[in-house]
mmCIF file of C-alpha atoms in Angstrom:
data_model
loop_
_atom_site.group_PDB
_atom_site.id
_atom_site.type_symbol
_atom_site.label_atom_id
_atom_site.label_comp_id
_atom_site.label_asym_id
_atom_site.label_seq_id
_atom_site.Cartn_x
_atom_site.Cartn_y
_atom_site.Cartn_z
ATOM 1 C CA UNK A 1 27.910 -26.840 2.924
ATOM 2 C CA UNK A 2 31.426 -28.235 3.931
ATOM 3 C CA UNK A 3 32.951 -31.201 2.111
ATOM 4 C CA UNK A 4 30.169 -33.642 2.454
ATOM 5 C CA UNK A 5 31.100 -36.291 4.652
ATOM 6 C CA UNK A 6 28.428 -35.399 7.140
ATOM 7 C CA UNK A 7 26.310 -38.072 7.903
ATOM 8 C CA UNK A 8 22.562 -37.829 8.837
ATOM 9 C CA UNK A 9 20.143 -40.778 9.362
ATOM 10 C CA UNK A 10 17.169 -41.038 7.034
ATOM 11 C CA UNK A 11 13.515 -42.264 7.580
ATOM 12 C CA UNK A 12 11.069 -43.350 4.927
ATOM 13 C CA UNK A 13 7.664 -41.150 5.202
ATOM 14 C CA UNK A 14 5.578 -44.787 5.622
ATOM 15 C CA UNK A 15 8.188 -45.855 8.513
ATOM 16 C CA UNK A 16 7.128 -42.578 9.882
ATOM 17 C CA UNK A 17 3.601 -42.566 9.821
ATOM 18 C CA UNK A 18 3.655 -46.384 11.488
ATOM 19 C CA UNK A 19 5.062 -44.206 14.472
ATOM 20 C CA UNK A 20 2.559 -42.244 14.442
ATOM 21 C CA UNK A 21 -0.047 -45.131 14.161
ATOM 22 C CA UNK A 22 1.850 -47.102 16.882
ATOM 23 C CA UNK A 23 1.905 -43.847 19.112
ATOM 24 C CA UNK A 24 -1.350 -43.318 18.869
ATOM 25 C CA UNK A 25 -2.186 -47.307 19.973
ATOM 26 C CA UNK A 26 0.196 -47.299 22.705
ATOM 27 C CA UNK A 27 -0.865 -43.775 23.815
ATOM 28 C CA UNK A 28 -1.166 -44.722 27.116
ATOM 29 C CA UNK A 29 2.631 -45.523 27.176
ATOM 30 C CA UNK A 30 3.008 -42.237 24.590
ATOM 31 C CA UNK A 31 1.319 -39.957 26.792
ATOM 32 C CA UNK A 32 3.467 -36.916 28.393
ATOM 33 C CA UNK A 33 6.361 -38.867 27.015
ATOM 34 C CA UNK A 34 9.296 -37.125 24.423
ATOM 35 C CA UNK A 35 10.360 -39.049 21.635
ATOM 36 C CA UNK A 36 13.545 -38.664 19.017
ATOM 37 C CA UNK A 37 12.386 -40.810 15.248
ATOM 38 C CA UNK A 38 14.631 -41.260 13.044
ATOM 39 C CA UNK A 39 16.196 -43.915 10.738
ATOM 40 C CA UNK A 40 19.004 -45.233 13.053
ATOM 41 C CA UNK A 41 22.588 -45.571 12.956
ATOM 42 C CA UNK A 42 21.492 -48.828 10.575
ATOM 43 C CA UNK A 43 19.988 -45.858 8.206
ATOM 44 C CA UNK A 44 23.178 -43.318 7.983
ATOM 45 C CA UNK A 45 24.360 -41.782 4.665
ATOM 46 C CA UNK A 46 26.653 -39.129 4.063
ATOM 47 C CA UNK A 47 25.937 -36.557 1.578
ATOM 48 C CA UNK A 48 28.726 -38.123 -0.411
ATOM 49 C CA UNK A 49 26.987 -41.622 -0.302
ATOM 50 C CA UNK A 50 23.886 -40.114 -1.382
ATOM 51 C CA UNK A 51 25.242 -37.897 -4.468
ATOM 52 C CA UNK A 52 26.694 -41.348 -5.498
ATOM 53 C CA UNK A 53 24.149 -43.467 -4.706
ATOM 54 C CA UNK A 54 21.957 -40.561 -7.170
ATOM 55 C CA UNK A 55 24.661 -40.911 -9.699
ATOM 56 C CA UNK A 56 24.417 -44.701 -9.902
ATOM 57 C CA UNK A 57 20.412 -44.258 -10.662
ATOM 58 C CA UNK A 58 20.747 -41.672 -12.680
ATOM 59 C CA UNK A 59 23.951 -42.257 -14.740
ATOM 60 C CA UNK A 60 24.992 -38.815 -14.156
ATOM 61 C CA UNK A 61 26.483 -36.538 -11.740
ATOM 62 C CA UNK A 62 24.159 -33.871 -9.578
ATOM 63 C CA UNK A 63 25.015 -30.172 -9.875
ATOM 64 C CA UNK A 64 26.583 -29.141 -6.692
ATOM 65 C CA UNK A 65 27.572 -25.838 -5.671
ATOM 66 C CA UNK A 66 29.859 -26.965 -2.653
ATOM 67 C CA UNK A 67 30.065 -24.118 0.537
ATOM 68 C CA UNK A 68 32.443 -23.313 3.383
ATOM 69 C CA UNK A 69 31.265 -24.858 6.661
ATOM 70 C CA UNK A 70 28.823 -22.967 8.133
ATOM 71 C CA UNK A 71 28.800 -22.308 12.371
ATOM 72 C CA UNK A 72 26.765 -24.956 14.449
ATOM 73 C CA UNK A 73 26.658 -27.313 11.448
ATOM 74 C CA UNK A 74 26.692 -30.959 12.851
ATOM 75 C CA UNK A 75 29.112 -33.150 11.203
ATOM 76 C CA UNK A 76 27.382 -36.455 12.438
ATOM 77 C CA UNK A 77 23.455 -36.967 13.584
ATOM 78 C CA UNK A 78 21.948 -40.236 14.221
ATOM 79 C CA UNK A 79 18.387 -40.135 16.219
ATOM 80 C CA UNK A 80 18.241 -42.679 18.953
ATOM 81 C CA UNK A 81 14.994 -44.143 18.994
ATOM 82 C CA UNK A 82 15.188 -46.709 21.337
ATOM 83 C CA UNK A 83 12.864 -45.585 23.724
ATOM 84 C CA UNK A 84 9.842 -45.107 21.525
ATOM 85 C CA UNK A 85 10.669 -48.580 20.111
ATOM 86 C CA UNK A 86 10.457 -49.913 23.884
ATOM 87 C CA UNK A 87 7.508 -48.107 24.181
ATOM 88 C CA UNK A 88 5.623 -49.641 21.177
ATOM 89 C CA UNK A 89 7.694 -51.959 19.352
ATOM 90 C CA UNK A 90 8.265 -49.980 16.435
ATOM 91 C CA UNK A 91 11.592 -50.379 14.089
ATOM 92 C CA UNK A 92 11.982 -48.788 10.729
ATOM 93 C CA UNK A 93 11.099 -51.016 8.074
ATOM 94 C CA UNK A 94 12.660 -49.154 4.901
ATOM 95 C CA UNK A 95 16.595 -49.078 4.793
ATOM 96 C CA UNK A 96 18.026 -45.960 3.452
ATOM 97 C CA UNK A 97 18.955 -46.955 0.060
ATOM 98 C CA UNK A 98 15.791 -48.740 -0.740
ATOM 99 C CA UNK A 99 13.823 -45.584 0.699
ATOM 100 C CA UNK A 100 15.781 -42.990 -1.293
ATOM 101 C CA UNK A 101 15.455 -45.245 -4.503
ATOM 102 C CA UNK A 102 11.399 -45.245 -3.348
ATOM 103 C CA UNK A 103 11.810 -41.713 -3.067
ATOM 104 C CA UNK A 104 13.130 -41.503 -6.881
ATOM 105 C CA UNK A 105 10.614 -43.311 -8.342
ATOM 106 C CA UNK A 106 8.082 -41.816 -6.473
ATOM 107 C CA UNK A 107 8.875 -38.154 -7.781
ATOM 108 C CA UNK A 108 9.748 -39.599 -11.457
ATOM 109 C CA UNK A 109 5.959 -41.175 -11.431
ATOM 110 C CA UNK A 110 4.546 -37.887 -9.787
ATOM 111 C CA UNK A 111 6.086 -36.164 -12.978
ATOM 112 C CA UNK A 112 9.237 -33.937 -11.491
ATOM 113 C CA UNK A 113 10.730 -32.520 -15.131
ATOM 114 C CA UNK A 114 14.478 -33.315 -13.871
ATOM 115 C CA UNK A 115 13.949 -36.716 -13.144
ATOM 116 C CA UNK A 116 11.101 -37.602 -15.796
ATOM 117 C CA UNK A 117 12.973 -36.789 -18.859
ATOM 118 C CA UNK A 118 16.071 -38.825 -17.713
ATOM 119 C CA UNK A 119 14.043 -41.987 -16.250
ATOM 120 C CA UNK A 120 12.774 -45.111 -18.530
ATOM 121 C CA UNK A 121 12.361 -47.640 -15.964
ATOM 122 C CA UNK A 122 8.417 -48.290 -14.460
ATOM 123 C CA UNK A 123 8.152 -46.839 -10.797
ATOM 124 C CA UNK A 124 8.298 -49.709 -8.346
ATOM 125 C CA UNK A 125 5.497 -51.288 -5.704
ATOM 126 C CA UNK A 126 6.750 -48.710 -3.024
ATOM 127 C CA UNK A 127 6.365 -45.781 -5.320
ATOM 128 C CA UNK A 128 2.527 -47.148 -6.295
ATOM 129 C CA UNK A 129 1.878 -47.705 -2.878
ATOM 130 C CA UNK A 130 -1.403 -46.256 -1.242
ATOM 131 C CA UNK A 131 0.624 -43.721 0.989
ATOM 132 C CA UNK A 132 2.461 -42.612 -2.439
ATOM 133 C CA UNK A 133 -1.340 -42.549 -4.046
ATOM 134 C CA UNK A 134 -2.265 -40.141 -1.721
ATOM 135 C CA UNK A 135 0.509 -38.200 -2.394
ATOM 136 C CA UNK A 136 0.463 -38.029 -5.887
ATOM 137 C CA UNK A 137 -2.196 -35.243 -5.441
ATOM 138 C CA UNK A 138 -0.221 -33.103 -3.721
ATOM 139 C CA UNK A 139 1.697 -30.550 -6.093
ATOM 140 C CA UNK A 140 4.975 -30.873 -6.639
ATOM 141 C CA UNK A 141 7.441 -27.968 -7.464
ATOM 142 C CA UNK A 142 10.879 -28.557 -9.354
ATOM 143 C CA UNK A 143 13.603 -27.276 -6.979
ATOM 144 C CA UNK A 144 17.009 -27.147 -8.870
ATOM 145 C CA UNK A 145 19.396 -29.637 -6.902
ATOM 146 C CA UNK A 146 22.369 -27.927 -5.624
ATOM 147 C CA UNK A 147 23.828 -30.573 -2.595
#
């Protein structure tokens, strides 16, 4: 929805679960406390960054069915998780574009159709690592990309 120059902040699964780790060792600073996670303004992307950062990976565009703005959509959100990181020390260690590229391999090696038939390269050491082991298992379900 809208013209795709919102901007979001992403976060790698693994950078996530070392929160939760880190939480749970620090829970005595944790404890009773809220929290916002997230990638970080160092970790924004637009959806028009992404569909071109896609289209470089892929060598071809993504089907997008573009729609009006819808009410209450945020233009711009970037979690601020400075205090959890003053709480335990934690930083995310996965940028965005090396954590959607992870991402990509990861669902190319865990057999997605749309990406499998138009990948030849080998998945990389983030997609084989133990996290993505475990979730190789899981099932995955082809969802038709439309933004």
């Amino acid at each position: 929805y809208g013209d795709g120059k919102q901007v979001r902040d992403v976060l790698y699964v693994e950078d996530l679960v070392d929160a939760f780790l880190r939480a749970a060792k620090n829970i005595d600073r944790c404890s009773g406390q809220a929290f916002n996670i997230g990638g970080g303004a160092a970790n924004t992307i637009s959806l028009r960054e992404l569909l071109a950062m896609l289209r470089r990976l892929d060598g071809r565009d993504a089907l997008v069915d573009w729609g009006k703005w819808r009410t209450g959509d945020q233009k711009y959100y970037v979690s601020d998780s400075s205090r959890f990181s003053a709480a335990t020390g934690w930083e995310p260690a996965m940028n965005a574009p090396d954590g959607i590229r992870a991402l990509r391999e990861w669902l190319i090696a865990s057999g997605v159709p749309a990406l499998v038939q138009q990948a030849d390269e080998r998945p990389s050491e983030a997609a084989r690592s133990p996290l993505a082991a475990v979730a190789r298992d899981v099932p995955v379900v082809a969802v038709p990309a439309t933004e």
